[in-house]
XYZ file of C-alpha atoms in Angstrom:
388
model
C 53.168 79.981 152.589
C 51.998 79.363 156.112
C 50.554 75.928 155.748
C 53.784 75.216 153.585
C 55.829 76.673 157.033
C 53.752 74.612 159.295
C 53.235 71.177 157.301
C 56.499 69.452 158.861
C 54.381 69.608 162.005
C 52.041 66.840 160.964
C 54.935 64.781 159.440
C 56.162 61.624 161.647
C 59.803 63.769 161.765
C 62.579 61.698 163.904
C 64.211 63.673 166.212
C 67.391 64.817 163.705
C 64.953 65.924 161.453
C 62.772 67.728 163.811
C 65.881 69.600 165.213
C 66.713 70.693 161.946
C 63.219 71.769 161.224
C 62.989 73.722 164.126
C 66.784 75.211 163.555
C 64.994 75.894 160.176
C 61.787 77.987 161.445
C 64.091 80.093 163.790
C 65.875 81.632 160.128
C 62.448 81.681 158.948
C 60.776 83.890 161.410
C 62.751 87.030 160.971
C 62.032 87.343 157.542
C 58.761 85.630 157.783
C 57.029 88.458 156.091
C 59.208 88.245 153.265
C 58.120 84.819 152.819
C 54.547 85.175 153.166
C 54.200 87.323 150.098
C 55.665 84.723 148.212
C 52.425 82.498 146.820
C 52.994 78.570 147.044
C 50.677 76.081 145.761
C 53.419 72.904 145.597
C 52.930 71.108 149.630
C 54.966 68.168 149.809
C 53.529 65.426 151.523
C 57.536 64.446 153.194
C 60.643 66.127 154.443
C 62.655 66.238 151.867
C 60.206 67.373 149.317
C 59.114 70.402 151.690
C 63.060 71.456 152.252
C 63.370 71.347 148.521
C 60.517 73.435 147.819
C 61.041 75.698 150.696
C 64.865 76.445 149.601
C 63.906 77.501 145.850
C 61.124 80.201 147.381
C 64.400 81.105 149.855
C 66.903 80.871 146.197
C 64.396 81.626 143.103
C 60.627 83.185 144.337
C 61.455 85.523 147.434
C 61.987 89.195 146.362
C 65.332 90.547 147.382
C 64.675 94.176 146.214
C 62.564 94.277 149.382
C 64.578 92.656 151.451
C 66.781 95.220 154.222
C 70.722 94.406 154.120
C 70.472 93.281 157.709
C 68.270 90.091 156.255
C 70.200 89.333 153.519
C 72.767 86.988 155.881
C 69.394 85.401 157.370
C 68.708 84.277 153.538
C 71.610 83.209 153.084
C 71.683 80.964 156.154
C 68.103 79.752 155.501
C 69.887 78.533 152.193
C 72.315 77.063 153.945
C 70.599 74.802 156.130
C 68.188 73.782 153.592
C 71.015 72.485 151.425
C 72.436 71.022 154.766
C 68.869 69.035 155.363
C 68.669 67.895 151.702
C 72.046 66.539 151.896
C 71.582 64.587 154.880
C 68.574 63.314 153.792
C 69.493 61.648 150.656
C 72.551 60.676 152.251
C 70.439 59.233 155.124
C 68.644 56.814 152.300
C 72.255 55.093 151.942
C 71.783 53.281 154.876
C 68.855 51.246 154.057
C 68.168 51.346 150.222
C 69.203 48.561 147.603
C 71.589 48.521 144.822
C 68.959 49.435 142.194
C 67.423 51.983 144.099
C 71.036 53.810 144.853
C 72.164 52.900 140.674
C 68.292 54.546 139.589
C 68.933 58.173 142.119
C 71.953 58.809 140.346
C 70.745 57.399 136.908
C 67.960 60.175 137.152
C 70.642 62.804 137.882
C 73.525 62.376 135.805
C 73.290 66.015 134.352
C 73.083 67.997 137.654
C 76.004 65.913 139.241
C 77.932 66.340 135.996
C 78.426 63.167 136.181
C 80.399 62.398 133.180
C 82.830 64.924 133.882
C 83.492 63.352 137.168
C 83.614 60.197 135.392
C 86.294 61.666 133.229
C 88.345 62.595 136.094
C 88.354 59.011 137.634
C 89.253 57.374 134.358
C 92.342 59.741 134.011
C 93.099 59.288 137.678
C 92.944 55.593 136.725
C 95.858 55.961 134.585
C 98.197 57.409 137.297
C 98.001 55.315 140.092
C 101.007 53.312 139.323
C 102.908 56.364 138.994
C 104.930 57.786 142.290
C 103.795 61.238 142.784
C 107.521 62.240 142.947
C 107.408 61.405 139.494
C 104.265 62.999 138.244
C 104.260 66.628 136.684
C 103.023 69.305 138.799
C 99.105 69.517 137.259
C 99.235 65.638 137.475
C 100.178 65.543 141.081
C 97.244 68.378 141.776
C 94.951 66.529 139.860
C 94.879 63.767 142.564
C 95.553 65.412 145.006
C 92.340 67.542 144.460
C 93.221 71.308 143.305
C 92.424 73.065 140.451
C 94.873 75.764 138.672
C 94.750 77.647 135.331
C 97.529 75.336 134.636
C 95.313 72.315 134.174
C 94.666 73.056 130.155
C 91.206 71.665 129.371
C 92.545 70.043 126.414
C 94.081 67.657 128.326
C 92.248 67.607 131.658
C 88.758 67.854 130.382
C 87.486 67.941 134.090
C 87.333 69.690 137.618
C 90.155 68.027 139.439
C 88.483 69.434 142.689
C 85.757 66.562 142.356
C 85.044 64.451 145.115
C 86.728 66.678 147.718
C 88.630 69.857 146.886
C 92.044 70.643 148.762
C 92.444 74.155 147.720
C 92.205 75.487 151.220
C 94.648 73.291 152.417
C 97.909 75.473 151.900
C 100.286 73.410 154.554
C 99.452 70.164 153.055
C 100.422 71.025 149.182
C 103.374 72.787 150.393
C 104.378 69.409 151.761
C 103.130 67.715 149.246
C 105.311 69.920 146.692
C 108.600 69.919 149.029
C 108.547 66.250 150.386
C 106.807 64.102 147.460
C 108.147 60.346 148.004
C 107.345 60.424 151.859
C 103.368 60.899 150.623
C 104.552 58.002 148.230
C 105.683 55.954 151.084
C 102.163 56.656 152.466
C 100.331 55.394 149.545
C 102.438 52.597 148.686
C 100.823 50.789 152.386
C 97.555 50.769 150.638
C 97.390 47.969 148.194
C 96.107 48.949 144.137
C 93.795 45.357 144.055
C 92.500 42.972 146.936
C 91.047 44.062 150.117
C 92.322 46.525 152.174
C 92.885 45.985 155.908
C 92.674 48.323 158.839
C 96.674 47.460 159.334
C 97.081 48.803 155.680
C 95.320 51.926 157.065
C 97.194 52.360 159.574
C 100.614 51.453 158.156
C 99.575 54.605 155.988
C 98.383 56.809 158.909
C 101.721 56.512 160.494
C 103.110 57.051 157.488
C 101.516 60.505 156.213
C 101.590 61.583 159.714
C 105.523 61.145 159.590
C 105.568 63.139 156.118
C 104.525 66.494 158.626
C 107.889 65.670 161.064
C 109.849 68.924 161.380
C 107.227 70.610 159.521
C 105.258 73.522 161.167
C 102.131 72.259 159.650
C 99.514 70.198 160.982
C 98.168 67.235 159.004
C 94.705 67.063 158.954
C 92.383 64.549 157.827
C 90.307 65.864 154.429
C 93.889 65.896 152.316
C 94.438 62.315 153.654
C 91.173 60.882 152.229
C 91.763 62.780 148.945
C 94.238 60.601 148.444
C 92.992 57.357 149.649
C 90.027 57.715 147.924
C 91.886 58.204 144.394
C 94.093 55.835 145.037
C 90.993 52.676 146.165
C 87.587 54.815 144.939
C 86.298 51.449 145.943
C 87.391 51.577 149.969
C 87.610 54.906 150.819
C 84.982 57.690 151.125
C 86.509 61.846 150.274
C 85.204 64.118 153.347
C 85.577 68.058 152.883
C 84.562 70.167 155.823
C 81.581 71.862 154.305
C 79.642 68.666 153.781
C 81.008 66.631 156.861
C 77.653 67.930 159.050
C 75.384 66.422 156.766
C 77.722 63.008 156.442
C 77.717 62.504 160.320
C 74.272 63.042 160.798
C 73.488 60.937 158.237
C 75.366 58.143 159.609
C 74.439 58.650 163.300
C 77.323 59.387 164.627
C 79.545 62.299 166.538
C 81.076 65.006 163.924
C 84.456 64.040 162.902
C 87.395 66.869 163.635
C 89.978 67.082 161.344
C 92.288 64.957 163.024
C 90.157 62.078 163.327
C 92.435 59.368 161.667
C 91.192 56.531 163.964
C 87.488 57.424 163.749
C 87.708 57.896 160.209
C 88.115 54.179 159.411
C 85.207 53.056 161.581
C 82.793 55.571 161.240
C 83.188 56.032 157.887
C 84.941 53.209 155.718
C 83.863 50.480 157.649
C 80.309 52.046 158.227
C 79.792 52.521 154.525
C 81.130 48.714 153.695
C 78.916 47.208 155.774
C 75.317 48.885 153.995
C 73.561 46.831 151.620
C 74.245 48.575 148.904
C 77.789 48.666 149.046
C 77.798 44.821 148.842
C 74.999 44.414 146.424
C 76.869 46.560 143.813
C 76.712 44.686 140.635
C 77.027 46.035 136.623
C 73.910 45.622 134.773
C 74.454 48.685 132.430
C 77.168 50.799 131.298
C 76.762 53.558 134.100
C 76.652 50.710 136.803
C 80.234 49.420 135.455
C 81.361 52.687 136.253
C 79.563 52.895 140.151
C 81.190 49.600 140.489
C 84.549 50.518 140.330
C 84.282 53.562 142.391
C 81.563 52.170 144.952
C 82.594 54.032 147.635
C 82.605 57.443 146.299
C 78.729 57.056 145.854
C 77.785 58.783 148.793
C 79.262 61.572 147.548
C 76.782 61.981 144.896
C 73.958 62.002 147.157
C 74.851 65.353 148.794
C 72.656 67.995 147.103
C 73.034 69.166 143.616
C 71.071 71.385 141.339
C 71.110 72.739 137.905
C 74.001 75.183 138.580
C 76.283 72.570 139.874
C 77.698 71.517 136.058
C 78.691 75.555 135.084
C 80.278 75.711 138.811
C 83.349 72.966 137.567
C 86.365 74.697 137.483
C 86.222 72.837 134.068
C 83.626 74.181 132.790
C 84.669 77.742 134.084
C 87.909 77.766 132.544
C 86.634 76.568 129.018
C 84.229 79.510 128.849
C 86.676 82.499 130.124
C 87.305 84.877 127.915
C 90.798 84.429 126.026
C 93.082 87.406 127.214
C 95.476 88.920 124.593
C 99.282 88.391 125.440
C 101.192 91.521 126.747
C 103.783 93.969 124.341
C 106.115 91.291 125.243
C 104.991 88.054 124.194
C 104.135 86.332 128.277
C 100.927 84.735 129.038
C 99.410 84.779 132.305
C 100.016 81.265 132.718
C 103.063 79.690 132.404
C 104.161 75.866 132.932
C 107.282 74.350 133.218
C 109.070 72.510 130.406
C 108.594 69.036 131.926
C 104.950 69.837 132.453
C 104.913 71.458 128.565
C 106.551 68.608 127.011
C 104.144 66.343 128.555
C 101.041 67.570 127.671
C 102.018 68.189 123.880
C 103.349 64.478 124.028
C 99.527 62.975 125.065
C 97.948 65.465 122.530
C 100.773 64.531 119.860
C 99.659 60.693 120.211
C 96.296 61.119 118.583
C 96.405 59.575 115.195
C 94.552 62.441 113.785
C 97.776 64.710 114.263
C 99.375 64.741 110.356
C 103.536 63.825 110.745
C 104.069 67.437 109.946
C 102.786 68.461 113.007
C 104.289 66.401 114.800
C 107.631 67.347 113.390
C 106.900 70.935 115.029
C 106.817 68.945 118.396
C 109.444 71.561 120.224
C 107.894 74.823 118.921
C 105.008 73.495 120.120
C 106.502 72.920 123.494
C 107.529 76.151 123.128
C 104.594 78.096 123.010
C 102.732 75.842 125.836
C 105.415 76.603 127.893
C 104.559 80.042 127.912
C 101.096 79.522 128.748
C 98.866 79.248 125.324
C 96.427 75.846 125.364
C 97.807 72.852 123.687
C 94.798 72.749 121.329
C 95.248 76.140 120.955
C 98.770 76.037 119.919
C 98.493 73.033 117.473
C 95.677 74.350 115.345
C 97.696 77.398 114.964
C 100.501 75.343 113.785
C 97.713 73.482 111.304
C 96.562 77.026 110.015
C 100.773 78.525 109.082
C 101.849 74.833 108.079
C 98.505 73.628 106.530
């Protein structure tokens, strides 16, 4: 463990990384002697190898039971900054490497990134964009703007909405959102669906979304805002969240974006992610390319750090494996939709061809018991087992 602790020493480290080495050591010292009773025989020859063998000694090999509960918070930062390093790392590659080189990372991992549920979610985000959000139903309207409910029946939305930049946290923005609808649209509708988009179309929409907060006791910040730029032109605009906007600066050399940033955003960011190689190199030579292509700049996204346990944390995947809860005495569900929102989902599921003209017939019982809360798969099969 001590040459492991040590080898970064005799790496050529630029000054980022050696800063985050050292920031490193400090979290490593006071629980040092944890750490040396944990035999290592793996010594990565670069950075990024040593932070990723490092973090699963600090995740998978150190042993808790003798750890006090005064060190568990030092683990748990040690963790932290680890993951921090790895994702600035890989994200630091963006700036020099090719096309094939970025296309072949995320090739290799497609199953930690769960990438073909994120896939999923772009396709189906595809589908809305020429729909006002003042139109949408509620889930529909979450699902782009980035937040995940129980609402969002996995028959339909067979994905974690909260992709590429959750906005969970961000309570005075969906109330907005949810209150004030066609001023977001008015927003949007400055950024153009095809063609290029200028800085004036930015900041027609900046104005814009800024204005949708007027008379409103909440601040808009900047995370929500690229939410929805990003699903509106995946192929312009880059999703930043708070937790990972550290390792994004850094990675790009330059200062930390606040959260009212709006002008710096579209330098430091958009225009510093058009202008890498890879970004104009992007060309489909295979089916998972095609799909890159059209979403080019959400790519960086992908290179933050990922690992086994990243596909069973979707919100997806999470809600497909709880446990089904029993109704109450009087017939509620714990989740309950609104008709509009009801009718709509049974409508998409009611379109499949497989679905015999007798079930469709049952089309408002159906909308019924959705309504309530009970899965639209869920409901139809039941309908298939009394009607046959």
């Amino acid at each position: 463990m001590k040459k492991l602790l040590i080898s970064p020493s005799n790496m050529a480290l630029g000054e980022q990384e050696s800063q985050i080495y050292q920031n490193i050591l400090k979290q490593s010292t006071e629980i040092s002697l944890n750490l040396m009773a944990v035999k290592v025989e793996n010594h990565p020859d670069d950075f990024l190898g040593w932070c990723y063998e490092l973090l699963d000694v600090a995740k998978n090999r150190i042993n808790f039971d003798l750890l006090d509960d005064h060190q568990l918070p030092t683990v748990k930062k040690l963790q932290d900054l680890l993951i921090s390093a790895i994702s600035f790392l890989q994200v630091k590659t963006l700036r020099i490497a090719p096309w094939p080189v970025i296309s072949e990372f995320i090739a290799d991992r497609q199953e930690i990134l769960a990438l073909e549920e994120q896939f999923k979610l772009m396709d189906y985000i595809a589908t809305l964009r020429e729909t006002t959000l003042q139109e949408m139903i509620v889930e529909d309207r979450l699902a782009l703007a980035g937040k995940h409910t129980a609402k969002h029946d996995v028959s339909v939305y067979q994905f974690d909405t909260e992709w590429f930049g959750s906005t969970k946290s961000a309570k005075g923005f969906h109330q907005q959102l949810a209150d004030l609808p066609a001023l977001f649209d008015q927003a949007l509708a400055h950024i153009p669906l095809e063609g290029p988009v200028t800085e004036a179309h930015y900041q027609a929409f900046m104005i814009a979304y800024l204005g949708a907060f007027n008379g409103s006791d909440e601040k808009p910040t900047l995370a929500p805002a690229t939410r929805l730029l990003a699903m509106r032109r995946p192929d312009v605009f880059t999703p930043i969240s708070n937790n990972r906007l550290d390792a994004l600066c850094q990675a790009f050399g330059i200062a930390r974006l606040n959260n009212r940033d709006f002008e710096r955003y579209w330098v430091d960011i958009v225009q510093t992610i058009a202008k890498m190689p890879w970004f104009a190199m992007a060309t489909e030579t295979n089916e998972l390319e095609g799909h890159l292509v059209k979403i080019k700049a959400l790519i960086p996204t992908f290179f933050y750090y990922a690992d086994k346990d990243t596909p069973t944390s979707s919100n997806y995947y999470k809600l497909l494996h709880k446990p089904k809860r029993a109704s109450t005495s009087s017939g509620s569900r714990t989740v309950k939709r609104s008709k509009e929102s009801a009718a709509t989902l049974v409508d998409r599921a009611l379109n499949d061809e497989a679905i015999p003209e007798h079930i469709k017939a049952k089309r408002d019982s159906i909308i019924s018991e959705v309504e309530k809360g009970r899965s639209v798969d869920e409901t139809i099969q039941l309908m298939r087992t009394i009607f046959g």
